Amino acid sequence: MLESIIKTMLNLNPQQHEAIHYLAGPLLVLAGAGSGKTRVITEKIVYLITQANYPPQQIAAITFTNKAAREMQERVGHLLRKPRTRGLTICTFHSLGMRFLREEAAAAGYKKQFSILDSADAGKIISELLGSSGREMVFKAQHQISLWKNSLLTPEAVIRQAEDPWTHQIGQLYASYQDTLTSYQAVDFDDLIRIPVELLQTDADIRYKWQLRLRYLLVDECQDTNTCQYALMRLLTGAEGKFTAVGDDDQSIYAWRGANMENLRLLQQDYPDLKIIKLEQNYRSTARILRVANQVIAHNPKLFAKTLWSEYALGDMIDVIACKNETHEADLVVSRIAHQKLVGGDAVHYRDFAILYRGNHQARVFEEALRSRRIPYRLSGGQSFFDKAEIKDVLAYVRLLANPDDDPAFLRAVTTPRRGVGETTLAKLNNYAKVAQCSLFEAARSMDALVELSPKSREPLMQFMAMLADYQTRATTEAAGSLLHNLLADIAYEAHLLNTEEGRAGEIKWCNVRDLLGWIGQKSEEDDKNILEIAQTIALMTLLEGKEDEDADMVSMSTLHASKGLEYPHVFLVGCEEGVFPHADSVEEGNIDEERRLMYVGITRARQTLTLTHCHKRKRAGSWEFHEPSRFIDEMPAEDIRLLGRKGSEPIVSQSEGKSILASMMARLDSLQS
Ligand code: ATP
Ligand code: MG
């Protein structure tokens, strides 16, 4: 095994080697895309454990997504056997915050079994407090509150500093929203980091305990940390600054969610002894793809000077294809994938391809085109499995078993399936809960509240409460999968789906539920935990991204934002038009630099071939919109791109391509016959 570790380490270039071995103080690895930053983190974990004698339980590596965490766990798993990694933490900031909060819940005024609300539930609370269901208003308020939380601003501070009536009003809404969350014993996504930061700032004992426990921190994609995450990183690593952060200012693409790439510069100020190592060799892309990426990003002002070069050959030209409209675009991209797969035979897989777009709404036509050709695909960054109504129904029961004070979960569970607990009953319970300052669950248990109900409405409520009590007792002893299976049988959930849904929709939904039960059963067995203990883990997984079979041979479809850190042999960047990419809002706000960074991220996902498409017109709300090609295309070196489909340019399917399709089909036919 040691041999395999030494072998992988041998491939490292001198800068990577230095970054991995440097332990004298805080370290920032600053480098462009595909230069092996993530690899440095993975190998450094192995180095810390095997050579520097750090116990794995004192090391934490932070990734940007759950998927990235799983990938890193896998990579470390290839290099080190299980017993040597026991206790090692590789997760997102949010998962780390959740683990922290679970342990320190009492200090934060929470029960151990607090609920984690998703953005839909949080939005509902905001809409109720606002007394408005206007989606745009709710979205704006929710977004603003999230930005304040991520900047570590309390409601009091916001109200105090408010300079206009709108900010004042939303500041007050923020205060009531926070009170509501506390009374539900619930936290939202941002609280998972904000509350730990507050505790670490104010409680010296807790700070000391965690700083002792975490002796080395590694942070990937550091350019996209927000103020709150940066504070968590500083508080956990203490004055000594035992960390390695890696990042690329050119790939900072989450400013709209409060990320602040200035944090890279702040590190230098906050840690005067910070060592900076730059990696300059790209190991991902052909020299041409890299040249195009470098030239596009050169149009942005530089935070840090960096160079990026590749030893690889120049490679194929970058095709930029003009399409008539979005269906033409989707057909074209999908037929190119089919063609490349056909020509490449067994050496080419569907998972080698990615279709990347600026906005989720662009995915639908591509899905249709892929389906019609029976090409398997997976969507990421879109509507997740966990956003489906039937999944949220089941998870409401899980949440409620773990935390009966979770009012949104109570409301969903008590009304799904309908069991005769109607609006009037709920309104009465709600009034009682408000006056008594208790949860709906507590209200439903109180005799005082029950006497106010008619016997006809009391009965189904009492039955529901008795059932919950029964399952709460069983939850600590019965296996999670079978417990949920029994619960769903008791509430006749399958029949409910089959009766309320039209056609085959009910069956499909029930299939999803069975999938979920299988997954929960497996998860709880792996972690050896009961349903109450894994409820928060499930909630967090559902918030971040879906469960998916990563090994499956499928074309990836993803937003550009969700593609960060990943790589594919063949990438299609679609919708490269003014108003789409760069997005119209960014054009209006003059925020082109961030869009350009997104383009840089997109280009640098490609290893061998890169194809860009743009449409002449698109249908929006029933009428045609006309679009110019994206300005970013003009910023690419002319000698590296091949313009196709424009007037006077080469035809989209060149004769040679047409011939090669025929030739490869004949060859395959021959091989089948022989
Ligand atoms: P991004 O900025 O997109 O997150 P990154 O800098 O994190 O990229 P990695 O994903 O770590 O880059 O590495 C890019 C590719 O280069 C991976 O396929 C990785 O295995 C490979 N790689 C990294 N270092 C070396 C090396 N020294 N020799 C050969 N291949 C390498
Ligand atoms: Mg990376």
XYZ file of C-alpha atoms and ligand atoms in Angstrom:
706
model
C 0.000 0.000 0.000
C 2.811 2.365 0.913
C 4.087 1.686 -2.565
C 0.859 2.942 -4.135
C 0.977 6.104 -2.031
C 4.570 6.775 -3.038
C 3.685 6.099 -6.669
C 0.874 8.653 -6.735
C 2.996 11.165 -4.879
C 5.725 10.732 -7.510
C 3.439 12.198 -10.182
C 3.181 15.440 -8.334
C 4.907 18.510 -9.673
C 7.302 20.377 -7.346
C 4.727 23.036 -6.347
C 2.089 20.421 -5.548
C 4.695 18.492 -3.589
C 5.592 21.587 -1.608
C 1.935 22.409 -0.916
C 1.316 18.921 0.414
C 4.353 18.867 2.686
C 4.057 22.398 4.032
C 2.853 22.335 7.632
C 4.750 25.224 9.197
C 1.799 27.603 9.085
C -1.302 28.685 7.173
C -1.168 27.977 3.450
C -3.078 29.286 0.467
C -2.779 27.449 -2.831
C -3.806 29.842 -5.517
C -4.173 28.513 -9.008
C -6.210 28.363 -12.170
C -8.612 25.651 -13.232
C -7.493 22.066 -13.593
C -4.103 22.648 -11.962
C -4.635 19.989 -9.299
C -5.846 22.080 -6.337
C -8.436 19.523 -5.285
C -5.871 16.803 -5.795
C -3.491 18.625 -3.434
C -6.178 18.498 -0.740
C -6.792 14.786 -1.246
C -3.114 13.894 -1.171
C -2.472 16.176 1.770
C -5.060 14.325 3.826
C -3.184 11.102 3.083
C 0.132 12.765 3.895
C -1.165 14.137 7.202
C -2.342 10.708 8.297
C 0.468 8.508 7.004
C 3.538 10.688 7.309
C 2.790 13.538 9.689
C 0.990 11.331 12.227
C -2.191 13.372 12.529
C -5.049 11.286 13.916
C -7.790 11.234 11.225
C -10.423 12.459 13.686
C -8.481 15.726 14.013
C -8.560 16.482 10.284
C -11.463 18.074 8.404
C -11.648 18.796 4.689
C -14.373 21.113 3.442
C -15.779 20.846 -0.062
C -18.328 23.001 -1.844
C -20.953 20.320 -2.479
C -21.947 16.936 -1.062
C -21.059 15.409 -4.392
C -17.534 16.825 -4.192
C -17.285 15.457 -0.643
C -18.297 11.984 -1.818
C -15.750 12.133 -4.625
C -13.007 13.162 -2.239
C -13.936 10.412 0.217
C -13.681 7.967 -2.629
C -10.303 9.258 -3.765
C -8.916 9.103 -0.222
C -10.474 5.642 0.097
C -8.444 4.476 -2.902
C -5.239 5.610 -1.265
C -5.885 4.577 2.334
C -7.723 1.620 3.811
C -10.751 2.172 6.041
C -9.237 1.761 9.533
C -6.699 4.456 8.774
C -9.344 7.012 7.831
C -11.771 6.311 10.687
C -13.043 9.565 12.162
C -11.830 11.676 9.235
C -14.237 14.455 8.280
C -14.785 15.285 4.610
C -17.926 17.351 4.149
C -19.414 20.717 3.254
C -19.455 23.771 5.513
C -23.144 23.078 6.091
C -22.600 19.476 7.193
C -19.811 20.551 9.507
C -22.087 23.240 10.944
C -24.839 20.671 11.439
C -22.542 18.309 13.333
C -21.351 21.198 15.467
C -24.860 22.397 16.172
C -26.070 18.946 17.042
C -23.405 18.699 19.681
C -23.775 22.249 20.978
C -27.553 22.518 20.545
C -28.180 23.233 24.223
C -25.790 26.196 24.251
C -27.662 27.626 21.266
C -31.053 27.153 22.965
C -32.066 24.222 20.773
C -33.027 20.638 21.424
C -30.736 18.005 19.941
C -33.453 17.007 17.486
C -33.953 20.431 15.897
C -35.389 20.480 12.366
C -33.689 21.818 9.291
C -36.096 23.704 7.047
C -35.737 23.767 3.311
C -36.162 26.948 1.378
C -39.790 26.173 0.436
C -40.803 25.822 4.107
C -38.812 28.922 5.040
C -40.509 30.770 2.164
C -43.926 29.753 3.516
C -43.119 31.185 6.932
C -41.949 34.423 5.341
C -45.028 34.622 3.181
C -47.290 34.148 6.226
C -45.428 36.771 8.220
C -45.589 39.167 5.298
C -49.276 38.471 4.839
C -48.506 38.206 1.140
C -48.078 35.319 -1.183
C -46.671 37.451 -4.011
C -43.839 35.170 -5.073
C -41.461 37.879 -6.119
C -41.834 39.791 -2.845
C -41.347 36.623 -0.770
C -38.327 35.632 -2.838
C -36.769 39.094 -2.479
C -37.309 39.174 1.289
C -36.017 35.633 1.749
C -32.941 36.345 -0.358
C -32.215 39.529 1.568
C -32.521 37.771 4.926
C -30.175 35.060 3.693
C -27.598 37.666 2.607
C -27.805 39.333 6.018
C -27.326 36.023 7.772
C -24.350 35.200 5.601
C -22.829 38.565 6.428
C -23.377 37.856 10.148
C -25.815 40.737 10.584
C -28.378 40.252 13.362
C -31.971 41.536 12.977
C -31.238 44.181 15.620
C -28.198 45.424 13.703
C -30.149 45.540 10.436
C -33.008 47.523 12.016
C -30.580 49.878 13.729
C -28.646 50.578 10.551
C -31.620 50.678 8.150
C -31.571 53.806 6.035
C -34.778 53.313 4.089
C -38.282 52.072 4.954
C -37.946 48.868 2.879
C -34.809 47.741 4.731
C -36.484 48.616 8.029
C -39.569 46.589 7.163
C -37.591 43.564 5.976
C -35.355 43.914 9.055
C -38.433 43.552 11.255
C -39.597 40.630 9.189
C -36.150 39.069 9.750
C -36.656 39.443 13.530
C -40.104 37.775 13.476
C -38.859 35.075 11.127
C -36.045 34.251 13.530
C -38.488 34.107 16.464
C -40.717 31.752 14.502
C -37.826 29.441 13.698
C -36.826 29.298 17.360
C -40.349 28.447 18.427
C -40.444 25.623 15.851
C -37.094 24.389 17.139
C -35.984 24.734 13.542
C -33.044 26.260 11.721
C -32.714 27.229 8.102
C -29.808 26.483 5.807
C -27.875 29.656 6.638
C -28.279 29.116 10.399
C -26.271 25.906 10.136
C -23.170 28.053 9.801
C -24.305 31.309 11.399
C -25.207 29.789 14.782
C -21.913 27.873 15.181
C -20.035 31.070 14.337
C -21.963 32.999 16.985
C -21.305 30.297 19.568
C -17.610 30.104 18.746
C -17.354 33.871 18.995
C -19.108 34.167 22.322
C -18.295 30.991 24.211
C -14.588 30.544 24.971
C -15.025 26.984 26.294
C -16.718 25.810 23.139
C -14.118 27.573 21.021
C -11.292 25.952 22.942
C -12.887 22.536 22.730
C -13.339 22.688 18.943
C -9.931 24.185 18.263
C -8.373 21.342 20.215
C -10.431 18.796 18.391
C -9.723 20.074 14.887
C -6.026 20.272 14.390
C -5.962 20.628 10.630
C -8.480 22.101 8.229
C -8.411 21.906 4.427
C -10.777 24.069 2.387
C -11.501 23.579 -1.317
C -13.001 26.338 -3.538
C -12.082 28.964 -0.983
C -12.905 31.805 -3.423
C -16.596 31.062 -2.926
C -16.760 31.216 0.851
C -19.059 33.854 2.268
C -18.343 36.024 5.287
C -19.947 33.523 7.614
C -18.038 30.520 6.274
C -14.813 32.487 6.368
C -15.478 33.356 10.009
C -16.133 29.687 10.800
C -12.859 28.735 9.188
C -10.953 31.372 11.188
C -12.605 30.476 14.475
C -11.968 26.769 14.051
C -8.322 27.117 13.093
C -7.497 29.717 15.729
C -4.529 32.031 15.820
C -2.131 29.288 14.733
C -3.965 28.946 11.444
C -3.421 25.248 10.840
C -5.033 25.103 7.455
C -4.576 24.719 3.739
C -7.036 26.657 1.614
C -7.137 26.289 -2.141
C -8.887 28.591 -4.549
C -9.021 30.463 -7.811
C -10.281 34.043 -7.878
C -11.199 33.577 -11.545
C -13.740 30.935 -10.554
C -15.676 32.949 -7.988
C -19.263 32.585 -9.209
C -21.480 32.726 -6.135
C -21.451 36.456 -5.298
C -25.264 36.436 -5.689
C -25.374 34.072 -2.741
C -23.089 36.215 -0.628
C -19.722 34.678 -1.578
C -16.870 37.088 -1.326
C -13.688 36.431 -3.252
C -12.053 39.259 -1.325
C -11.730 36.578 1.370
C -8.672 35.366 -0.519
C -7.071 38.757 0.032
C -8.381 38.927 3.595
C -6.482 35.730 4.368
C -3.260 37.577 3.648
C -4.235 40.362 6.041
C -5.560 38.120 8.772
C -2.577 35.754 8.619
C 0.580 37.801 8.011
C 2.612 34.577 7.898
C 0.349 33.069 5.228
C 2.365 31.178 2.640
C 1.093 31.318 -0.930
C 1.927 28.608 -3.437
C 0.863 28.964 -7.042
C 0.269 26.022 -9.346
C 0.683 26.791 -13.018
C 0.441 23.566 -14.947
C -2.993 22.466 -16.102
C -3.500 18.709 -16.346
C -7.052 18.733 -17.610
C -7.502 20.371 -20.976
C -5.928 20.514 -24.399
C -3.647 23.490 -24.965
C -6.268 25.066 -27.214
C -9.076 24.874 -24.670
C -6.734 26.413 -22.132
C -5.676 29.189 -24.501
C -9.318 30.068 -25.143
C -10.070 30.078 -21.403
C -7.037 32.231 -20.609
C -7.856 34.742 -23.301
C -11.492 35.134 -22.201
C -10.640 35.619 -18.520
C -7.877 38.086 -19.442
C -10.735 40.574 -20.040
C -11.380 40.681 -16.274
C -9.375 42.709 -13.782
C -6.938 40.503 -11.873
C -6.996 39.969 -8.120
C -3.819 37.886 -8.274
C -1.413 37.403 -11.168
C -1.480 33.801 -12.399
C -0.294 31.871 -15.412
C -1.613 28.565 -16.593
C -0.052 26.335 -19.208
C -0.459 22.827 -20.497
C 1.919 20.205 -21.794
C -0.852 18.613 -23.808
C -1.187 18.946 -27.582
C -3.167 21.770 -29.143
C -6.123 19.476 -29.804
C -9.335 19.989 -31.780
C -10.703 23.363 -32.814
C -13.496 24.791 -30.667
C -16.736 24.588 -32.644
C -19.097 27.529 -32.287
C -22.403 26.626 -33.882
C -25.189 29.004 -34.824
C -28.617 27.385 -34.440
C -32.000 28.542 -35.672
C -33.814 28.095 -32.369
C -33.730 26.033 -29.191
C -35.147 22.817 -30.672
C -32.621 22.988 -33.459
C -29.912 23.569 -30.842
C -30.997 20.570 -28.751
C -31.274 18.265 -31.789
C -27.889 19.317 -32.982
C -26.123 18.801 -29.656
C -27.789 15.460 -29.073
C -27.029 14.196 -32.579
C -23.393 15.210 -32.115
C -23.284 13.179 -28.905
C -24.869 10.200 -30.674
C -22.408 10.572 -33.517
C -19.327 10.805 -31.285
C -20.504 7.783 -29.336
C -21.063 5.817 -32.529
C -17.689 6.709 -34.006
C -15.861 6.136 -30.745
C -17.447 2.736 -30.076
C -16.649 1.163 -26.718
C -13.958 3.707 -25.926
C -16.544 6.488 -25.603
C -19.192 6.518 -22.874
C -22.253 8.665 -22.325
C -20.742 9.834 -19.040
C -17.951 11.496 -21.037
C -20.398 14.192 -22.191
C -21.777 17.208 -20.416
C -24.339 19.755 -21.553
C -23.912 22.927 -19.515
C -26.330 25.855 -19.486
C -26.841 29.173 -17.723
C -30.392 28.604 -16.448
C -32.384 25.522 -15.446
C -35.238 26.398 -17.804
C -32.941 25.608 -20.746
C -32.790 21.921 -19.774
C -36.262 20.835 -20.907
C -35.695 20.812 -24.701
C -32.440 18.906 -24.236
C -34.228 16.356 -22.072
C -36.792 15.838 -24.803
C -34.132 15.438 -27.479
C -32.154 12.969 -25.349
C -35.263 10.969 -24.521
C -36.351 10.753 -28.120
C -32.981 9.187 -28.948
C -33.093 6.987 -25.841
C -29.870 8.450 -24.504
C -29.626 8.159 -20.704
C -28.941 11.404 -18.841
C -28.829 12.842 -15.365
C -29.771 16.334 -14.274
C -27.937 18.158 -11.554
C -28.566 21.570 -10.143
C -32.204 21.243 -11.201
C -35.357 20.090 -9.445
C -34.140 17.435 -7.150
C -35.682 14.143 -6.194
C -36.252 15.615 -2.766
C -38.382 18.479 -4.072
C -41.077 16.059 -5.190
C -44.316 16.361 -3.236
C -44.505 12.673 -2.283
C -40.942 12.723 -0.929
C -41.634 15.843 1.088
C -44.772 14.194 2.493
C -42.817 11.227 3.817
C -40.004 13.404 5.113
C -42.538 15.541 6.979
C -43.369 12.443 9.059
C -39.663 11.789 9.641
C -39.139 15.382 10.780
C -42.160 15.288 13.014
C -41.081 12.089 14.739
C -37.678 13.641 15.450
C -38.948 17.080 16.419
C -42.661 17.371 17.301
C -42.319 21.168 17.563
C -41.692 21.432 13.819
C -44.976 23.154 12.884
C -44.523 23.087 9.091
C -43.947 19.308 9.286
C -46.964 18.913 11.616
C -49.228 20.772 9.187
C -48.076 18.729 6.221
C -48.362 15.392 8.026
C -51.723 16.005 9.665
C -53.286 16.954 6.334
C -51.611 14.277 4.175
C -53.487 12.110 3.539
C -56.621 13.994 4.544
C -57.968 12.451 7.710
C -60.756 14.771 8.693
C -58.615 17.402 10.388
C -59.854 20.457 8.550
C -59.119 24.156 8.301
C -61.310 25.102 11.288
C -59.612 22.621 13.595
C -56.190 23.812 12.500
C -57.141 27.461 12.922
C -58.327 26.737 16.490
C -55.137 24.857 17.286
C -53.123 27.661 15.812
C -54.873 30.284 17.968
C -54.366 28.195 21.059
C -50.670 27.661 20.208
C -50.153 31.391 19.713
C -51.664 32.315 23.071
C -49.990 29.464 24.945
C -46.746 30.044 23.016
C -46.379 26.406 22.191
C -46.122 24.288 19.067
C -49.146 22.881 17.219
C -48.163 19.437 18.469
C -48.257 20.647 22.081
C -51.574 22.361 21.424
C -53.031 19.145 20.013
C -51.989 17.351 23.192
C -53.559 19.906 25.477
C -57.001 19.136 26.916
C -57.785 22.876 27.006
C -57.374 23.090 23.258
C -59.216 19.856 22.566
C -62.357 20.857 24.470
C -62.775 23.743 22.058
C -63.206 21.278 19.191
C -66.376 19.469 18.257
C -66.296 15.700 18.978
C -66.375 15.068 15.226
C -63.184 16.999 14.582
C -61.531 15.946 17.855
C -61.620 12.245 17.059
C -59.381 12.176 13.932
C -56.911 14.534 15.581
C -56.649 12.311 18.636
C -56.144 9.264 16.462
C -53.356 11.049 14.615
C -51.690 12.007 17.901
C -51.980 8.452 19.244
C -50.385 7.104 16.099
C -47.513 9.592 16.358
C -46.941 8.691 20.016
C -46.797 5.025 19.080
C -44.249 5.596 16.315
C -42.174 7.907 18.474
C -41.709 5.103 20.983
C -40.928 2.555 18.317
C -38.522 4.912 16.505
C -35.688 4.289 18.936
C -35.767 0.518 18.591
C -37.186 -0.352 15.169
C -35.041 -0.233 12.014
C -35.630 3.005 10.101
C -36.689 1.387 6.814
C -39.274 -0.970 8.272
C -40.597 1.650 10.688
C -41.360 4.012 7.822
C -42.772 1.185 5.770
C -45.229 0.351 8.569
C -46.116 3.972 9.118
C -46.955 4.469 5.447
C -49.076 1.315 5.534
C -50.953 2.643 8.590
C -51.787 5.919 6.884
C -52.575 4.089 3.613
C -50.245 6.369 1.731
C -49.988 4.209 -1.384
C -53.767 4.167 -1.766
C -53.795 7.922 -1.207
C -51.348 8.411 -4.105
C -53.193 6.028 -6.397
C -56.551 7.667 -5.628
C -55.520 11.284 -5.892
C -53.237 11.122 -8.919
C -54.348 10.734 -12.480
C -53.212 7.976 -14.811
C -49.917 6.368 -13.906
C -48.707 9.354 -11.871
C -49.676 7.679 -8.593
C -47.692 4.548 -9.392
C -44.648 6.584 -10.360
C -44.899 8.543 -7.135
C -45.183 5.386 -5.067
C -42.083 4.070 -6.844
C -40.221 7.203 -5.760
C -41.373 6.658 -2.185
C -40.152 3.065 -2.245
C -36.829 4.333 -3.569
C -36.668 6.756 -0.681
C -37.430 4.056 1.891
C -34.706 1.851 0.439
C -32.241 4.713 0.587
C -33.145 5.667 4.175
C -32.937 2.031 5.249
C -29.487 1.699 3.704
C -28.271 5.022 5.134
C -29.383 4.159 8.649
C -27.750 0.728 8.444
C -24.487 2.228 7.193
C -24.391 4.793 9.986
C -25.938 2.370 12.496
C -28.489 4.974 13.549
C -32.241 4.998 14.078
C -34.630 7.244 12.211
C -34.513 9.990 14.853
C -30.757 10.080 14.722
C -30.467 10.326 10.954
C -33.376 12.732 10.419
C -31.075 15.755 10.260
C -28.606 14.060 7.951
C -31.464 13.271 5.587
C -32.697 16.855 5.753
C -29.273 18.190 4.946
C -28.702 15.810 2.052
C -32.039 16.767 0.632
C -31.202 20.448 0.855
C -27.932 20.236 -0.947
C -28.534 17.927 -3.841
C -30.155 14.725 -4.846
C -29.078 11.189 -4.345
C -27.806 9.817 -7.576
C -26.060 6.862 -8.994
C -22.755 8.390 -9.906
C -21.290 5.424 -11.724
C -24.134 5.122 -14.189
C -23.291 5.734 -17.821
C -25.277 8.882 -18.482
C -24.866 12.230 -20.172
C -24.590 14.963 -17.519
C -26.861 17.957 -17.797
C -26.047 20.712 -15.393
C -26.142 24.406 -14.757
C -22.773 26.061 -15.117
C -22.848 26.892 -11.414
C -23.298 23.252 -10.427
C -20.484 22.112 -12.737
C -17.762 23.735 -10.651
C -14.836 21.442 -9.829
C -15.940 18.726 -12.287
C -14.399 17.633 -15.588
C -15.628 15.865 -18.733
C -13.890 14.783 -21.943
C -16.544 16.486 -24.097
C -18.404 19.632 -23.099
C -21.242 21.462 -24.818
C -21.810 25.014 -23.615
C -25.255 25.869 -24.901
C -27.229 29.093 -25.117
C -24.156 31.297 -25.611
C -26.194 34.374 -26.456
C -26.451 37.909 -25.208
C -29.278 38.028 -22.670
C -28.932 34.312 -21.881
C -25.207 34.073 -21.189
C -24.296 36.727 -20.120
C -27.631 36.799 -18.343
C -29.866 39.808 -19.069
C -29.935 40.815 -15.371
C -26.154 40.882 -15.181
C -25.950 42.901 -18.391
C -28.399 45.377 -16.903
C -26.525 45.573 -13.598
C -23.168 45.809 -15.372
C -22.053 42.647 -13.613
C -20.287 41.117 -16.591
C -17.143 40.081 -14.721
C -18.981 37.409 -12.760
C -20.611 36.100 -15.950
C -17.186 35.950 -17.554
C -15.870 33.924 -14.632
C -18.792 31.574 -15.167
C -17.754 31.255 -18.823
C -14.203 30.504 -17.661
C -15.543 27.791 -15.351
C -17.587 26.332 -18.216
C -14.723 26.261 -20.748
C -12.304 24.711 -18.268
C -14.605 21.757 -17.509
C -13.624 20.328 -20.925
C -10.724 17.955 -21.376
C -10.705 17.089 -25.083
C -13.436 18.848 -27.014
C -15.489 21.941 -26.447
C -18.513 22.982 -28.477
C -20.453 26.219 -28.033
C -23.912 26.798 -29.434
C -26.070 29.891 -29.753
C -29.590 30.396 -31.100
C -30.796 33.050 -33.442
C -34.196 33.109 -31.762
C -35.923 31.560 -28.750
C -39.522 31.233 -27.682
C -40.358 33.075 -24.482
C -43.913 33.333 -23.146
C -45.335 32.416 -26.551
C -43.419 34.892 -28.687
C -40.041 34.868 -30.391
C -37.064 36.674 -28.907
C -34.071 37.370 -31.125
C -30.548 37.013 -29.777
C -27.049 38.048 -30.763
C -24.187 35.607 -30.112
C -22.565 36.053 -26.697
C -19.865 38.704 -26.419
C -17.639 36.032 -24.874
C -17.381 34.323 -28.279
C -15.833 37.507 -29.695
C -13.319 37.439 -26.879
C -11.945 34.056 -27.954
C -8.883 33.824 -30.217
C -10.158 33.632 -33.805
C -7.529 31.056 -34.774
C -8.904 28.570 -32.234
C -12.569 28.624 -33.141
C -14.494 27.239 -36.082
C -17.694 29.123 -36.796
C -20.390 26.806 -38.106
C -23.947 27.336 -39.263
C -23.559 31.071 -39.923
C -24.220 32.553 -43.353
C -21.234 31.857 -45.553
C -19.525 29.662 -42.935
C -18.981 25.918 -43.107
C -22.039 23.652 -42.998
C -22.773 22.219 -39.544
C -22.320 18.607 -40.578
C -19.324 18.734 -42.830
C -18.962 16.198 -45.607
C -16.172 14.473 -43.786
C -18.354 14.128 -40.695
C -21.187 12.762 -42.825
C -18.831 10.267 -44.402
C -17.377 9.216 -41.108
C -20.858 8.473 -39.752
C -21.481 6.223 -42.719
C -18.036 4.640 -42.494
C -18.363 3.909 -38.808
C -21.852 2.453 -39.248
C -20.537 0.162 -41.971
C -17.608 -0.852 -39.787
C -19.899 -1.681 -36.873
C -22.210 -3.614 -39.151
C -19.216 -5.582 -40.410
C -18.052 -6.353 -36.909
C -21.536 -7.496 -35.895
C -21.828 -9.762 -38.920
C -18.400 -11.349 -38.514
P -10.793 23.175 -10.618
O -10.198 24.548 -10.546
O -11.616 22.987 -11.833
O -11.461 22.769 -9.345
P -8.442 21.748 -9.749
O -7.338 22.745 -9.733
O -9.055 21.406 -8.460
O -9.538 22.181 -10.818
P -8.083 18.903 -10.037
O -9.496 18.575 -10.260
O -7.463 18.617 -8.739
O -7.859 20.451 -10.442
O -7.178 18.233 -11.152
C -7.505 18.335 -12.539
C -7.090 17.061 -13.250
O -5.669 16.978 -13.299
C -7.561 15.812 -12.543
O -7.952 14.878 -13.503
C -6.318 15.340 -11.799
O -6.308 13.954 -11.570
C -5.207 15.740 -12.739
N -3.894 16.013 -12.084
C -3.674 16.815 -11.034
N -2.360 16.855 -10.727
C -1.720 16.055 -11.630
C -0.343 15.686 -11.854
N 0.626 16.144 -11.105
N -0.096 14.851 -12.881
C -1.095 14.378 -13.678
N -2.398 14.687 -13.518
C -2.709 15.517 -12.508
Mg -11.040 21.606 -7.770
